[in-house]
Amino acid sequence: MRRADNWRKSSYSGPDDGNNCVEIANAPTHVAVRDTKAPARATLTFPPEAFAPFLEALKPDAHR
C-alpha cells in the first residue's frame, strides 16, 4: 500500500478537545488516520467510500 504523505490536522481537533489531535491523509486508494502525538505508530486506513460512514458513526447522535 502506498503511504500517504499529505498529512493534515483534522478540523475537529483543537484546544477544546484537550489537544487530542488526529491527522488525515488522502491517497488515490485510501484515506489514512493517525495520532498526531505518535505519528510513527500504526494508522487506520479506509477505502475512500468507507471513510464518510466511519465519520458519521463517530458523531454523538449517530448511535440513537
mmCIF file of N, CA and C in Angstrom:
data_model
loop_
_atom_site.group_PDB
_atom_site.id
_atom_site.type_symbol
_atom_site.label_atom_id
_atom_site.label_comp_id
_atom_site.label_asym_id
_atom_site.label_seq_id
_atom_site.Cartn_x
_atom_site.Cartn_y
_atom_site.Cartn_z
ATOM 1 N N MET A 1 0.852 -1.183 0.000
ATOM 2 C CA MET A 1 0.000 0.000 0.000
ATOM 3 C C MET A 1 0.894 1.241 0.000
ATOM 4 N N ARG A 2 0.584 2.171 -0.821
ATOM 5 C CA ARG A 2 1.339 3.421 -0.896
ATOM 6 C C ARG A 2 1.067 4.254 0.352
ATOM 7 N N ARG A 3 2.121 4.794 0.973
ATOM 8 C CA ARG A 3 1.965 5.613 2.177
ATOM 9 C C ARG A 3 1.510 7.011 1.789
ATOM 10 N N ALA A 4 0.555 7.521 2.518
ATOM 11 C CA ALA A 4 0.091 8.891 2.295
ATOM 12 C C ALA A 4 1.139 9.858 2.832
ATOM 13 N N ASP A 5 1.417 10.912 2.098
ATOM 14 C CA ASP A 5 2.429 11.870 2.546
ATOM 15 C C ASP A 5 1.874 13.285 2.667
ATOM 16 N N ASN A 6 0.594 13.431 2.616
ATOM 17 C CA ASN A 6 -0.031 14.752 2.694
ATOM 18 C C ASN A 6 -0.866 14.887 3.970
ATOM 19 N N TRP A 7 -0.267 14.577 5.104
ATOM 20 C CA TRP A 7 -0.973 14.616 6.381
ATOM 21 C C TRP A 7 -1.405 16.035 6.725
ATOM 22 N N ARG A 8 -2.622 16.155 7.255
ATOM 23 C CA ARG A 8 -3.131 17.450 7.728
ATOM 24 C C ARG A 8 -3.944 17.205 8.994
ATOM 25 N N LYS A 9 -3.918 18.178 9.881
ATOM 26 C CA LYS A 9 -4.631 18.067 11.146
ATOM 27 C C LYS A 9 -6.136 18.125 10.891
ATOM 28 N N SER A 10 -6.862 17.270 11.543
ATOM 29 C CA SER A 10 -8.311 17.263 11.412
ATOM 30 C C SER A 10 -8.895 18.573 11.910
ATOM 31 N N SER A 11 -9.901 19.061 11.224
ATOM 32 C CA SER A 11 -10.547 20.307 11.637
ATOM 33 C C SER A 11 -11.307 20.136 12.948
ATOM 34 N N TYR A 12 -11.540 18.914 13.370
ATOM 35 C CA TYR A 12 -12.239 18.656 14.624
ATOM 36 C C TYR A 12 -11.297 18.563 15.814
ATOM 37 N N SER A 13 -9.990 18.630 15.581
ATOM 38 C CA SER A 13 -9.016 18.579 16.665
ATOM 39 C C SER A 13 -8.669 19.992 17.098
ATOM 40 N N GLY A 14 -8.485 20.184 18.376
ATOM 41 C CA GLY A 14 -8.120 21.521 18.829
ATOM 42 C C GLY A 14 -8.132 21.651 20.331
ATOM 43 N N PRO A 15 -7.922 22.867 20.826
ATOM 44 C CA PRO A 15 -7.817 23.107 22.265
ATOM 45 C C PRO A 15 -9.055 22.674 23.049
ATOM 46 N N ASP A 16 -10.229 22.791 22.464
ATOM 47 C CA ASP A 16 -11.445 22.398 23.173
ATOM 48 C C ASP A 16 -11.530 20.888 23.365
ATOM 49 N N ASP A 17 -10.725 20.154 22.615
ATOM 50 C CA ASP A 17 -10.688 18.702 22.726
ATOM 51 C C ASP A 17 -9.495 18.237 23.552
ATOM 52 N N GLY A 18 -8.877 19.139 24.317
ATOM 53 C CA GLY A 18 -7.707 18.783 25.098
ATOM 54 C C GLY A 18 -6.481 18.524 24.236
ATOM 55 N N ASN A 19 -6.476 19.119 23.048
ATOM 56 C CA ASN A 19 -5.400 18.917 22.078
ATOM 57 C C ASN A 19 -5.222 17.455 21.689
ATOM 58 N N ASN A 20 -6.284 16.679 21.773
ATOM 59 C CA ASN A 20 -6.257 15.312 21.260
ATOM 60 C C ASN A 20 -6.445 15.399 19.756
ATOM 61 N N CYS A 21 -5.355 15.319 19.040
ATOM 62 C CA CYS A 21 -5.384 15.584 17.608
ATOM 63 C C CYS A 21 -5.207 14.326 16.786
ATOM 64 N N VAL A 22 -5.880 14.312 15.675
ATOM 65 C CA VAL A 22 -5.652 13.289 14.667
ATOM 66 C C VAL A 22 -5.307 13.990 13.371
ATOM 67 N N GLU A 23 -4.556 13.281 12.542
ATOM 68 C CA GLU A 23 -4.214 13.774 11.215
ATOM 69 C C GLU A 23 -4.831 12.836 10.190
ATOM 70 N N ILE A 24 -5.151 13.407 9.043
ATOM 71 C CA ILE A 24 -5.789 12.662 7.968
ATOM 72 C C ILE A 24 -4.988 12.897 6.698
ATOM 73 N N ALA A 25 -4.858 11.854 5.890
ATOM 74 C CA ALA A 25 -4.168 11.977 4.605
ATOM 75 C C ALA A 25 -4.961 11.212 3.558
ATOM 76 N N ASN A 26 -5.046 11.780 2.384
ATOM 77 C CA ASN A 26 -5.725 11.139 1.268
ATOM 78 C C ASN A 26 -4.696 10.597 0.286
ATOM 79 N N ALA A 27 -4.953 9.416 -0.215
ATOM 80 C CA ALA A 27 -4.178 8.815 -1.293
ATOM 81 C C ALA A 27 -5.198 8.339 -2.332
ATOM 82 N N PRO A 28 -4.765 7.997 -3.519
ATOM 83 C CA PRO A 28 -5.737 7.571 -4.537
ATOM 84 C C PRO A 28 -6.576 6.365 -4.126
ATOM 85 N N THR A 29 -6.019 5.476 -3.321
ATOM 86 C CA THR A 29 -6.739 4.245 -2.987
ATOM 87 C C THR A 29 -7.256 4.165 -1.569
ATOM 88 N N HIS A 30 -6.934 5.147 -0.716
ATOM 89 C CA HIS A 30 -7.366 5.076 0.677
ATOM 90 C C HIS A 30 -7.279 6.436 1.368
ATOM 91 N N VAL A 31 -7.924 6.480 2.540
ATOM 92 C CA VAL A 31 -7.811 7.621 3.444
ATOM 93 C C VAL A 31 -7.180 7.067 4.716
ATOM 94 N N ALA A 32 -6.165 7.743 5.225
ATOM 95 C CA ALA A 32 -5.465 7.269 6.417
ATOM 96 C C ALA A 32 -5.677 8.241 7.572
ATOM 97 N N VAL A 33 -5.702 7.703 8.787
ATOM 98 C CA VAL A 33 -5.874 8.481 10.008
ATOM 99 C C VAL A 33 -4.780 8.043 10.987
ATOM 100 N N ARG A 34 -4.144 9.032 11.654
ATOM 101 C CA ARG A 34 -3.128 8.697 12.654
ATOM 102 C C ARG A 34 -3.195 9.680 13.807
ATOM 103 N N ASP A 35 -2.579 9.297 14.915
ATOM 104 C CA ASP A 35 -2.487 10.128 16.111
ATOM 105 C C ASP A 35 -1.356 11.131 15.904
ATOM 106 N N THR A 36 -1.649 12.412 16.053
ATOM 107 C CA THR A 36 -0.643 13.455 15.867
ATOM 108 C C THR A 36 0.529 13.293 16.830
ATOM 109 N N LYS A 37 0.241 12.861 18.037
ATOM 110 C CA LYS A 37 1.296 12.745 19.049
ATOM 111 C C LYS A 37 2.166 11.502 18.867
ATOM 112 N N ALA A 38 1.750 10.564 18.027
ATOM 113 C CA ALA A 38 2.518 9.333 17.794
ATOM 114 C C ALA A 38 2.477 8.970 16.311
ATOM 115 N N PRO A 39 3.005 9.821 15.450
ATOM 116 C CA PRO A 39 2.874 9.599 14.005
ATOM 117 C C PRO A 39 3.575 8.353 13.476
ATOM 118 N N ALA A 40 4.550 7.838 14.198
ATOM 119 C CA ALA A 40 5.259 6.650 13.731
ATOM 120 C C ALA A 40 4.509 5.361 14.053
ATOM 121 N N ARG A 41 3.495 5.451 14.876
ATOM 122 C CA ARG A 41 2.720 4.266 15.235
ATOM 123 C C ARG A 41 1.736 3.928 14.126
ATOM 124 N N ALA A 42 0.938 2.938 14.345
ATOM 125 C CA ALA A 42 0.005 2.436 13.343
ATOM 126 C C ALA A 42 -1.011 3.483 12.909
ATOM 127 N N THR A 43 -1.465 3.345 11.695
ATOM 128 C CA THR A 43 -2.519 4.202 11.167
ATOM 129 C C THR A 43 -3.746 3.353 10.854
ATOM 130 N N LEU A 44 -4.889 3.998 10.835
ATOM 131 C CA LEU A 44 -6.105 3.362 10.332
ATOM 132 C C LEU A 44 -6.229 3.747 8.866
ATOM 133 N N THR A 45 -6.567 2.814 8.030
ATOM 134 C CA THR A 45 -6.776 3.134 6.613
ATOM 135 C C THR A 45 -8.145 2.633 6.186
ATOM 136 N N PHE A 46 -8.759 3.419 5.320
ATOM 137 C CA PHE A 46 -10.104 3.127 4.847
ATOM 138 C C PHE A 46 -10.159 3.284 3.337
ATOM 139 N N PRO A 47 -10.942 2.462 2.647
ATOM 140 C CA PRO A 47 -11.229 2.772 1.255
ATOM 141 C C PRO A 47 -11.992 4.097 1.257
ATOM 142 N N PRO A 48 -11.816 4.922 0.239
ATOM 143 C CA PRO A 48 -12.482 6.243 0.244
ATOM 144 C C PRO A 48 -13.994 6.174 0.501
ATOM 145 N N GLU A 49 -14.671 5.170 -0.048
ATOM 146 C CA GLU A 49 -16.129 5.094 0.120
ATOM 147 C C GLU A 49 -16.535 4.686 1.532
ATOM 148 N N ALA A 50 -15.620 4.198 2.347
ATOM 149 C CA ALA A 50 -15.934 3.806 3.725
ATOM 150 C C ALA A 50 -15.618 4.899 4.735
ATOM 151 N N PHE A 51 -14.889 5.942 4.326
ATOM 152 C CA PHE A 51 -14.458 6.965 5.281
ATOM 153 C C PHE A 51 -15.615 7.822 5.789
ATOM 154 N N ALA A 52 -16.497 8.263 4.918
ATOM 155 C CA ALA A 52 -17.638 9.088 5.349
ATOM 156 C C ALA A 52 -18.535 8.338 6.337
ATOM 157 N N PRO A 53 -18.897 7.069 6.081
ATOM 158 C CA PRO A 53 -19.681 6.347 7.097
ATOM 159 C C PRO A 53 -18.941 6.186 8.430
ATOM 160 N N PHE A 54 -17.625 6.029 8.389
ATOM 161 C CA PHE A 54 -16.835 5.958 9.616
ATOM 162 C C PHE A 54 -16.990 7.253 10.415
ATOM 163 N N LEU A 55 -16.854 8.397 9.757
ATOM 164 C CA LEU A 55 -17.003 9.679 10.448
ATOM 165 C C LEU A 55 -18.409 9.854 11.008
ATOM 166 N N GLU A 56 -19.411 9.458 10.256
ATOM 167 C CA GLU A 56 -20.796 9.561 10.732
ATOM 168 C C GLU A 56 -20.994 8.735 11.997
ATOM 169 N N ALA A 57 -20.377 7.560 12.052
ATOM 170 C CA ALA A 57 -20.529 6.690 13.223
ATOM 171 C C ALA A 57 -19.883 7.280 14.469
ATOM 172 N N LEU A 58 -18.939 8.195 14.302
ATOM 173 C CA LEU A 58 -18.275 8.814 15.444
ATOM 174 C C LEU A 58 -19.082 9.952 16.064
ATOM 175 N N LYS A 59 -20.039 10.468 15.346
ATOM 176 C CA LYS A 59 -20.835 11.587 15.853
ATOM 177 C C LYS A 59 -21.712 11.122 17.016
ATOM 178 N N PRO A 60 -21.843 11.955 18.053
ATOM 179 C CA PRO A 60 -22.615 11.548 19.240
ATOM 180 C C PRO A 60 -24.037 11.102 18.956
ATOM 181 N N ASP A 61 -24.722 11.742 18.035
ATOM 182 C CA ASP A 61 -26.112 11.390 17.753
ATOM 183 C C ASP A 61 -26.263 10.213 16.814
ATOM 184 N N ALA A 62 -25.184 9.679 16.291
ATOM 185 C CA ALA A 62 -25.257 8.592 15.316
ATOM 186 C C ALA A 62 -25.709 7.289 15.932
ATOM 187 N N HIS A 63 -25.589 7.133 17.242
ATOM 188 C CA HIS A 63 -25.914 5.874 17.881
ATOM 189 C C HIS A 63 -27.342 5.820 18.417
ATOM 190 N N ARG A 64 -28.143 6.785 18.103
ATOM 191 C CA ARG A 64 -29.536 6.805 18.597
ATOM 192 C C ARG A 64 -30.453 6.135 17.626
#
